[in-house]
Short mmCIF file of C-alpha atoms in Angstrom, two decimals:
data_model
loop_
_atom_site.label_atom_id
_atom_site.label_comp_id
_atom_site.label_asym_id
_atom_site.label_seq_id
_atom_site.Cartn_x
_atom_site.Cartn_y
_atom_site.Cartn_z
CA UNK A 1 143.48 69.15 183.73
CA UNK A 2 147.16 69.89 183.48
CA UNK A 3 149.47 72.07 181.04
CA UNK A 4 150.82 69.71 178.98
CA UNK A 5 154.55 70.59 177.35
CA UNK A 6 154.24 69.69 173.55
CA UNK A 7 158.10 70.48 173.19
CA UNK A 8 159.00 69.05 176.03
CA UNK A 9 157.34 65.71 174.86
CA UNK A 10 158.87 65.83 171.54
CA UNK A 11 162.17 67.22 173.08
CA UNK A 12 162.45 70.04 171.43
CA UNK A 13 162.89 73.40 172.21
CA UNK A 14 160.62 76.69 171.44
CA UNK A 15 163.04 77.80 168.33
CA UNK A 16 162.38 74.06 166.70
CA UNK A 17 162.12 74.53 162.93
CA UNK A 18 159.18 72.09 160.82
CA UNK A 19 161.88 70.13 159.95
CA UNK A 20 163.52 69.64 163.69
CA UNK A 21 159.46 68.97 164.57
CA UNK A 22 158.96 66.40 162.24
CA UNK A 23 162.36 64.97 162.52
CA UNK A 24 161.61 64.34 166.60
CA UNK A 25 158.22 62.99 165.78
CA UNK A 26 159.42 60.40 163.31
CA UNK A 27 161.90 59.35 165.70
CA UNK A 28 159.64 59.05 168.53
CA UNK A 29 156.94 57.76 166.47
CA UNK A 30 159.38 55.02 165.42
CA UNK A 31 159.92 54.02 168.85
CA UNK A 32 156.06 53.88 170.07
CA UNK A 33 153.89 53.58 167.33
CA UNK A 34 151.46 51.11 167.85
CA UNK A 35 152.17 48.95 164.52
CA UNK A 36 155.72 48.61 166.23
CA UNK A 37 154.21 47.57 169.79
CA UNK A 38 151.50 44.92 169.57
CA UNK A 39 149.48 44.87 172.77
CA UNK A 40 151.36 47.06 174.66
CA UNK A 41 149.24 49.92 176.40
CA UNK A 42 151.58 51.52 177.64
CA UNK A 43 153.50 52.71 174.64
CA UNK A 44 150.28 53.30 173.04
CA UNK A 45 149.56 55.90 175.36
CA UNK A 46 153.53 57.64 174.71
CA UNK A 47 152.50 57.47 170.82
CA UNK A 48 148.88 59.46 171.64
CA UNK A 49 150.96 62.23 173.64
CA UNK A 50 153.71 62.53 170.75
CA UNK A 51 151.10 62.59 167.93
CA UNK A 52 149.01 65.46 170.07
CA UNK A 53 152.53 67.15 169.82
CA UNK A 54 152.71 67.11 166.58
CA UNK A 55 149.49 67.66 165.57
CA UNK A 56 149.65 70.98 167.56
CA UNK A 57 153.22 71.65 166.62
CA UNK A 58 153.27 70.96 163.11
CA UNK A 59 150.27 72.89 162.12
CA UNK A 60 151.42 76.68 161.94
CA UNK A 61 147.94 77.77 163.22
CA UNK A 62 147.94 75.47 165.92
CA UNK A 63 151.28 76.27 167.04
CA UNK A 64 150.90 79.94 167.17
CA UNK A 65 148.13 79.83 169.30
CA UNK A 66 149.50 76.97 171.33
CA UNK A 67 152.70 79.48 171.75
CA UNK A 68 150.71 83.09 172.09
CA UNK A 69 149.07 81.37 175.33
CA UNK A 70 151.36 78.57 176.88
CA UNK A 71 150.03 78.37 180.45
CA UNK A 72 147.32 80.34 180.26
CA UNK A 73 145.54 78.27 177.84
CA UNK A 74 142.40 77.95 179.74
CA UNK A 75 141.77 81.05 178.85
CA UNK A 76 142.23 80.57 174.63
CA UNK A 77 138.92 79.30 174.44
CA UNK A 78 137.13 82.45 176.40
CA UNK A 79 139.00 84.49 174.22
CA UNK A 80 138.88 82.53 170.84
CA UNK A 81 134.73 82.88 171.63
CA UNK A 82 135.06 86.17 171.76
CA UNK A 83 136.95 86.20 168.87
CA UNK A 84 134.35 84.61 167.04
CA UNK A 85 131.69 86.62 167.96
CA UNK A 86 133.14 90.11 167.05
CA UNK A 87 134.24 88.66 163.55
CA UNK A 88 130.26 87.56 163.51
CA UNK A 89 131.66 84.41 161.91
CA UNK A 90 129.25 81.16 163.13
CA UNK A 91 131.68 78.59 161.32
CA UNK A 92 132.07 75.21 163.07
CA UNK A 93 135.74 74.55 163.86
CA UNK A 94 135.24 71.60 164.06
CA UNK A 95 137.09 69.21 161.34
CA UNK A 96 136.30 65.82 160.36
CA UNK A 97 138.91 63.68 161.76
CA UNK A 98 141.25 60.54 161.60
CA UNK A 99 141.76 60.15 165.39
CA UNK A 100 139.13 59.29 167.40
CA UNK A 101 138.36 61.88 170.28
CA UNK A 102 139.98 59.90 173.58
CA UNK A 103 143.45 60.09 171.36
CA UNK A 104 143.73 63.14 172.54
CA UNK A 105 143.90 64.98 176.05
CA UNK A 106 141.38 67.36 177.37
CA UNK A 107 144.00 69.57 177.27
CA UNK A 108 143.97 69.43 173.43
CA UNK A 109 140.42 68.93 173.45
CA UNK A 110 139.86 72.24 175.63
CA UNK A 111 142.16 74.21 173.44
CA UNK A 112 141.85 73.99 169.85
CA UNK A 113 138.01 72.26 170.66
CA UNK A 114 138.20 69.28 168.42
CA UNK A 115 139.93 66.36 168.07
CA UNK A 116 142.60 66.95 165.78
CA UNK A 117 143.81 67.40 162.63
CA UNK A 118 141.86 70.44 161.15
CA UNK A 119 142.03 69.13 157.63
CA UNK A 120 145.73 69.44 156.96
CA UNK A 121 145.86 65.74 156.37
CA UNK A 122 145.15 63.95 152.99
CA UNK A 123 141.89 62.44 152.58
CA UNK A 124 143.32 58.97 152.64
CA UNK A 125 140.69 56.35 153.11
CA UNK A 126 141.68 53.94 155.95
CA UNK A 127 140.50 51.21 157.80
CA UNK A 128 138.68 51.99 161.08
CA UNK A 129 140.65 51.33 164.80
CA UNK A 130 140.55 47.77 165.93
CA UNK A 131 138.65 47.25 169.01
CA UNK A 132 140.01 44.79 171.48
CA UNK A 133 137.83 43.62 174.49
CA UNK A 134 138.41 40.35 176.94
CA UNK A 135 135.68 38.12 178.00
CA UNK A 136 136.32 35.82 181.19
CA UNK A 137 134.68 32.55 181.40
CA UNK A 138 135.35 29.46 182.74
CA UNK A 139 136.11 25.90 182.06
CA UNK A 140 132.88 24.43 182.14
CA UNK A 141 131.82 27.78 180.00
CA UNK A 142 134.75 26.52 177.79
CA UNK A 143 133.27 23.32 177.24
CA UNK A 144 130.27 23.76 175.18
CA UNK A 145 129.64 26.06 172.12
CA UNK A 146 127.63 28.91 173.16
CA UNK A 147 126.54 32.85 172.19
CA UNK A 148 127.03 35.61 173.88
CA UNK A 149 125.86 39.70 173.74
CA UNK A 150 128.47 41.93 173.88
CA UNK A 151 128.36 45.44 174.72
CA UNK A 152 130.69 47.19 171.99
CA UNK A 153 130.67 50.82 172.08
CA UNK A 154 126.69 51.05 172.71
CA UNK A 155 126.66 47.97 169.60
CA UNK A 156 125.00 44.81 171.03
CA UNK A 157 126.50 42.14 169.06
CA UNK A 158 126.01 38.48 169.10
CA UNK A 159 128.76 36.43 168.77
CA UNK A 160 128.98 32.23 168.96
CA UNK A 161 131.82 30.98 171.11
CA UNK A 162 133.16 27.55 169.64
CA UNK A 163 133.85 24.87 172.73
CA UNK A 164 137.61 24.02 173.14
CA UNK A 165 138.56 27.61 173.04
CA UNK A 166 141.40 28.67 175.14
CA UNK A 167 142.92 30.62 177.54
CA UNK A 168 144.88 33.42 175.77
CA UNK A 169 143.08 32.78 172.50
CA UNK A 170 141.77 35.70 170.25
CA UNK A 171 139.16 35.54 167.95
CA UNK A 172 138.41 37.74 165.40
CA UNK A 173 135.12 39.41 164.62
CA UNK A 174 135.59 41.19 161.14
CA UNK A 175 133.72 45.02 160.57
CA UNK A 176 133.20 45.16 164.28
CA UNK A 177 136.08 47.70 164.80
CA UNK A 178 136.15 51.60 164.83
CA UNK A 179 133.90 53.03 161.78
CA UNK A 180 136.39 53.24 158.61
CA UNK A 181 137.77 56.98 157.91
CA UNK A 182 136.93 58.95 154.63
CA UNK A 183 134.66 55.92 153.40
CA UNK A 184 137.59 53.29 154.54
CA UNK A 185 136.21 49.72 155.88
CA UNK A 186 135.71 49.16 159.70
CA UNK A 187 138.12 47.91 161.49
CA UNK A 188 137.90 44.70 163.31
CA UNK A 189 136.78 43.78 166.69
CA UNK A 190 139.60 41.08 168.72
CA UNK A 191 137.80 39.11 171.68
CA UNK A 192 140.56 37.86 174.01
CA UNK A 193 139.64 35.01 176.29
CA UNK A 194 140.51 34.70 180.17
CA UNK A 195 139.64 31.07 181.31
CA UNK A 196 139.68 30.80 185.03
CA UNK A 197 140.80 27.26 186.42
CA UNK A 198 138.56 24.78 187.55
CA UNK A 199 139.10 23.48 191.11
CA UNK A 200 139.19 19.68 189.86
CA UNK A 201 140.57 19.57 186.57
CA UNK A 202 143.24 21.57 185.08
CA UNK A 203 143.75 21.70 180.83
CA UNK A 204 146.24 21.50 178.88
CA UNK A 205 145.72 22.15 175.19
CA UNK A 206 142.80 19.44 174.98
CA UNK A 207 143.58 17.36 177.41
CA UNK A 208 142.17 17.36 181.26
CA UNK A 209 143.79 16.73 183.95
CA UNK A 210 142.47 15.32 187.43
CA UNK A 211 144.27 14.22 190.93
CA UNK A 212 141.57 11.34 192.34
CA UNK A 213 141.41 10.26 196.16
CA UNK A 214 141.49 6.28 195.96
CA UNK A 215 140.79 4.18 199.62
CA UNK A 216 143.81 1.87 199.88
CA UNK A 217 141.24 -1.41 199.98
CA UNK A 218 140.02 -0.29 196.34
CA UNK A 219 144.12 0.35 195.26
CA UNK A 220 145.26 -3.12 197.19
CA UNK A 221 142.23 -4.82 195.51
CA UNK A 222 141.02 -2.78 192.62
CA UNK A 223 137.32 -2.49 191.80
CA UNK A 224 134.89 0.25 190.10
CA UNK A 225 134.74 3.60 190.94
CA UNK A 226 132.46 6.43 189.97
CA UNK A 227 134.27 9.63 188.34
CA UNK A 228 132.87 13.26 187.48
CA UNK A 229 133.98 14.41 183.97
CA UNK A 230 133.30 17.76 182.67
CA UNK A 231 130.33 15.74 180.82
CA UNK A 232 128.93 13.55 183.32
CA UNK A 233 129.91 10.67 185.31
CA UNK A 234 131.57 7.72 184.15
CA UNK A 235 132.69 4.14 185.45
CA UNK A 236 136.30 3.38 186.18
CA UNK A 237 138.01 -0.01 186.50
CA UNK A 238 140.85 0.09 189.34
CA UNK A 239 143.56 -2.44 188.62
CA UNK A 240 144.16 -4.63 191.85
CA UNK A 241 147.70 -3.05 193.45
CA UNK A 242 147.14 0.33 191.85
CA UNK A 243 150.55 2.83 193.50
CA UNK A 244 150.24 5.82 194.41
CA UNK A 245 150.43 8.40 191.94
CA UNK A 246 149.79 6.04 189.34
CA UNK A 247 148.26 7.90 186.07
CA UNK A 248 145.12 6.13 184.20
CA UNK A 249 143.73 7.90 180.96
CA UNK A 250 140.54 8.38 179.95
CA UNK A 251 140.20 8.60 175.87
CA UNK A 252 137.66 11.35 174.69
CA UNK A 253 136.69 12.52 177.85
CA UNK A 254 138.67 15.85 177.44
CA UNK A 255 138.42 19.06 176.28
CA UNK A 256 136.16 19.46 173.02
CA UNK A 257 139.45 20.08 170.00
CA UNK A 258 138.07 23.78 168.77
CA UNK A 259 136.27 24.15 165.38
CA UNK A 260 136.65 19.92 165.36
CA UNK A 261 133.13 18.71 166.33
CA UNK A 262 132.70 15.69 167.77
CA UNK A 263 136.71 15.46 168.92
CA UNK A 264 137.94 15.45 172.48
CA UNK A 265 141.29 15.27 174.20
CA UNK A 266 141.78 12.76 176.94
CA UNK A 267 141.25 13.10 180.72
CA UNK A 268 144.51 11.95 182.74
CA UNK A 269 143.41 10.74 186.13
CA UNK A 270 146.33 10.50 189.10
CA UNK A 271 145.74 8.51 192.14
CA UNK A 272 146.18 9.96 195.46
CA UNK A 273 146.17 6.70 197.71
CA UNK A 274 144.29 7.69 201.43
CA UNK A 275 146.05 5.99 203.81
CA UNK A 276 142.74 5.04 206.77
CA UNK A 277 142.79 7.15 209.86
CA UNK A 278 141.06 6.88 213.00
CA UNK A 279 141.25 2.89 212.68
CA UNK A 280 139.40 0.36 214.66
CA UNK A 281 141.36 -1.74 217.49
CA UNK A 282 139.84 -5.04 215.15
CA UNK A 283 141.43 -3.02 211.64
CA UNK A 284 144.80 -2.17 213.58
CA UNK A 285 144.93 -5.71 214.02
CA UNK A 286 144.17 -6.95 211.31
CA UNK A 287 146.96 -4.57 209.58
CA UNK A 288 149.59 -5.99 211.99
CA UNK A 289 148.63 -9.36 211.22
CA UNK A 290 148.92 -8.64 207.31
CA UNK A 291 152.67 -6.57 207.92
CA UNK A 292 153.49 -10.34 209.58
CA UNK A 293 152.38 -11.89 206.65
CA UNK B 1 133.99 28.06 154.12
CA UNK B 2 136.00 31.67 153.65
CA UNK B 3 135.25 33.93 150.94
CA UNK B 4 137.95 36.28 150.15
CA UNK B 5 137.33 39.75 148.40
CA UNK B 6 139.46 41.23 146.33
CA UNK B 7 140.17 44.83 145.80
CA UNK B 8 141.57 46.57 142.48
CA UNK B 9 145.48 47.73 143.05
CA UNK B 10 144.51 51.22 141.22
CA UNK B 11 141.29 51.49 143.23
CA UNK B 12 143.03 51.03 146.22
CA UNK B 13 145.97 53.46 145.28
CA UNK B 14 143.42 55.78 144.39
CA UNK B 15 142.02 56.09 147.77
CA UNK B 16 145.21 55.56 149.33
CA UNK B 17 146.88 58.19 147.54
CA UNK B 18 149.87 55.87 147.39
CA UNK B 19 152.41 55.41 144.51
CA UNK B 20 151.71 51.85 142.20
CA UNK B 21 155.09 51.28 142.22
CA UNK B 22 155.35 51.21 146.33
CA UNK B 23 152.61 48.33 146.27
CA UNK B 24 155.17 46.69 143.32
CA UNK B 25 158.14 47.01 145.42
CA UNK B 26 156.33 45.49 148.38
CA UNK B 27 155.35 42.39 146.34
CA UNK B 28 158.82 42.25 144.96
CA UNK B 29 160.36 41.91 148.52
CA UNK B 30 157.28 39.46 148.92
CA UNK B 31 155.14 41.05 151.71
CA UNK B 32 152.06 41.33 149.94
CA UNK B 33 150.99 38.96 147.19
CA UNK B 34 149.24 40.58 144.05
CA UNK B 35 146.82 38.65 142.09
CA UNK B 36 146.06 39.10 138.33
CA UNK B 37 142.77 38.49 136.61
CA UNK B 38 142.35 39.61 133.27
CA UNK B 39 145.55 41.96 132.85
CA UNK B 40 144.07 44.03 135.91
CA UNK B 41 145.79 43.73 139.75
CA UNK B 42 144.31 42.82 142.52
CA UNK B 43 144.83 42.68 146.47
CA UNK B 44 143.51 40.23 148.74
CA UNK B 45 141.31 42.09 151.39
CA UNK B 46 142.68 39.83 154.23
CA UNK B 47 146.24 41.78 153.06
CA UNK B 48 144.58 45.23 153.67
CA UNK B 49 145.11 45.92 157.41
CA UNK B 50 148.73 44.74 156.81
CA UNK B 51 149.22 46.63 153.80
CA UNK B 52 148.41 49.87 155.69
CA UNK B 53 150.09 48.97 157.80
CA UNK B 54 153.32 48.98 155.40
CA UNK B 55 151.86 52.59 154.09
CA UNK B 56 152.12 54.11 157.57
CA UNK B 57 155.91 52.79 158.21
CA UNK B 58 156.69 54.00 154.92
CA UNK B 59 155.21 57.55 154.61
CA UNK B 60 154.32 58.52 158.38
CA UNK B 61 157.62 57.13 159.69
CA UNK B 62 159.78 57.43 156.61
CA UNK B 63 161.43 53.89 156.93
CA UNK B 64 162.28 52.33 153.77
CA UNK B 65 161.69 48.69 152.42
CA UNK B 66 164.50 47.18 153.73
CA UNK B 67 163.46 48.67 157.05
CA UNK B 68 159.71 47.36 156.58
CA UNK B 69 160.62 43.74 155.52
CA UNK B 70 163.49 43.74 158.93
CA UNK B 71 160.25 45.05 161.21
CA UNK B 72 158.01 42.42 159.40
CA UNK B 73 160.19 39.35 160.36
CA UNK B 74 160.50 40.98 163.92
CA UNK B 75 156.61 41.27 164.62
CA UNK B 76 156.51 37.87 163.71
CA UNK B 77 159.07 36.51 165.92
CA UNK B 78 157.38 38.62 168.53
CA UNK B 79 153.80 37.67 167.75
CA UNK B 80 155.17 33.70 167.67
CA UNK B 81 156.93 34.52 171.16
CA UNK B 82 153.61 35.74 172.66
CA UNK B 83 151.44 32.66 171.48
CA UNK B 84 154.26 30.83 172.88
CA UNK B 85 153.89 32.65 176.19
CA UNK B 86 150.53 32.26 176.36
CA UNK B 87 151.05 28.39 176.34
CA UNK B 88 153.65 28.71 178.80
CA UNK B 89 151.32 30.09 181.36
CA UNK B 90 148.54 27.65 180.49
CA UNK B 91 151.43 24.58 181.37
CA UNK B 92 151.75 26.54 184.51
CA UNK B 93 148.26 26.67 185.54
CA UNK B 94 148.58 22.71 185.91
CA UNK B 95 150.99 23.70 189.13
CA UNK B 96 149.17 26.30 190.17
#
């Protein structure tokens, strides 16, 4: 655990006045505050160092004590215990709080023992954190409307995952979020999805796509073939003198459409045309003879 | 079918500790919508996590309506870009 530099993160210096405190949190607040940064970790990590700052900066208490030991804060607590003791005063320190505990580092933790705050703040009612968590699954996963546990903070909840959703698509599960502060509602809980590919077919929005091999006697003279779908097999007419590359589709044998029961997407087939190898002496032949004809 | 929920402007003040005339200004510029029943105001819980969200620019970072409705429009643009992304890469994956 390291000495962290509360004036140094604000950018400050040790004479700073309230004012010159809050006027380089605002400004720094401004420029990483969550609110202003959706879904980026990284800034969200800058705004939980500048709001330790100020919560230690801010609060005269805090600031003194912050101040009277600098670098030798690890021992504050030894001698805030002692402290304690000779003053025979038991009193929890301890405040109720509008951060959770991993906002702040164990440096802050270590020194002032809770996790922020220490009742300076109004007793606003607000909404708990929102919880975000990713689930990976895979196409054929994808395909059919299913439930799943998840593990949320020790919470088991069960939630139904409608076919056809995507890669990149969020759901939201209301009151599943961080418990709400002073009597506030939860906040919510935002699944993310992560939909590997498939090695056959590839999706796009609700439509599948798949390369097929085709033997060059089947695209010369067309026939039937047998194709795997996501949901079974079906039978495909080949049109005599099919070309390479050529692109047949499949109606309603794509991706379910999400929340739209009963609707698929299409399934785009492409031909890839196998030229024969390893021929015959009679087949060699009998391919000259046909380039003469 | 969704069921919204509605929540008393005063209650919500109340516990909010925030000025009526704020929530007015905020429906003036048209970024929350305010619904009347019976001569008494009411917000829209699905408004409530944005609506906070207005409270915290306004009295944590001290930026002013103008400021709020100008970071509004960009979190949209910036929440429409990302979807967008996200589709992007899915067209990818067809190369990949």
């Amino acid at each position: 655990m390291n000495f962290v530099d509360y004036y140094k993160i604000l950018g400050i210096d040790k004479s700073a006045t309230p004012k010159d405190i809050k006027n380089a949190y605002r400004k720094l607040a401004r420029k990483y505050h969550p609110d202003l940064n959706p879904n980026d970790e990284g800034t969200k990590k800058n705004f939980q160092q500048i709001n330790e700052a100020n919560e230690v900066l801010s609060d005269p208490e805090k600031r003194k004590k912050y101040d009277q030991y600098g670098k030798d804060w690890e021992h504050a607590e030894e001698f805030e215990k002692q402290k304690q003791y000779q003053s025979s005063g038991s009193r929890a320190t301890r405040s109720s709080s509008s951060h959770n505990s991993e906002d702040f580092s164990e440096f802050f933790e270590s020194m002032f023992g809770g996790s922020g705050n220490g009742g300076k703040s109004r007793q606003t009612k607000y909404r708990g954190e929102d919880y975000k968590a990713e689930i990976h699954l895979n196409l054929i996963d994808a395909f059919e409307t299913h439930q799943q546990t998840l593990n949320v903070n020790g919470n088991k909840i069960r939630i139904t995952i409608p076919a056809g959703i995507e890669n990149g698509q969020t759901i939201k599960i209301p009151g599943h979020g961080g418990a709400g502060i002073n009597g506030g509602p939860n906040g919510d809980l935002y699944i993310a999805f992560s939909i590997a590919n498939h090695s056959i077919f590839k999706r796009l929005e609700n439509n599948l796509f798949a390369n097929i091999d085709l033997d060059i006697y089947k695209a010369v003279l067309g026939g039937e073939i047998t194709i795997d779908t996501l949901n079974g097999q079906v039978k495909l007419k080949v049109k005599p003198e099919t070309q390479n590359g050529s692109k047949v589709k499949l109606k309603g044998k794509g991706f379910p459409v999400y929340k739209n029961e009963g609707q698929f997407g299409d399934l785009l087939i492409t031909f890839n045309i196998k030229i024969p190898t390893h021929l015959t002496e009679k087949q060699k032949e009998l391919f000259t003879e046909l380039s003469k004809s | 079918m969704q069921t919204n929920y509605l929540v008393a402007v005063n209650d919500f003040c109340t516990s909010h500790q925030t000025e009526f005339s704020f929530l007015k200004s905020l429906q003036q510029t048209g970024l929350i919508e305010i619904t009347t029943i019976e001569e008494t105001e009411f917000i829209d819980t699905e408004q409530l996590q944005q609506l906070e969200k207005f409270i915290r620019f306004y009295y944590e970072l001290d930026i002013n309506l103008a400021g709020i409705e100008t970071i509004t429009y960009l979190l949209q643009r910036i929440n429409k870009m990302q979807d967008e992304i996200t589709a992007l890469r899915n067209r990818l994956r067809l190369y990949e």
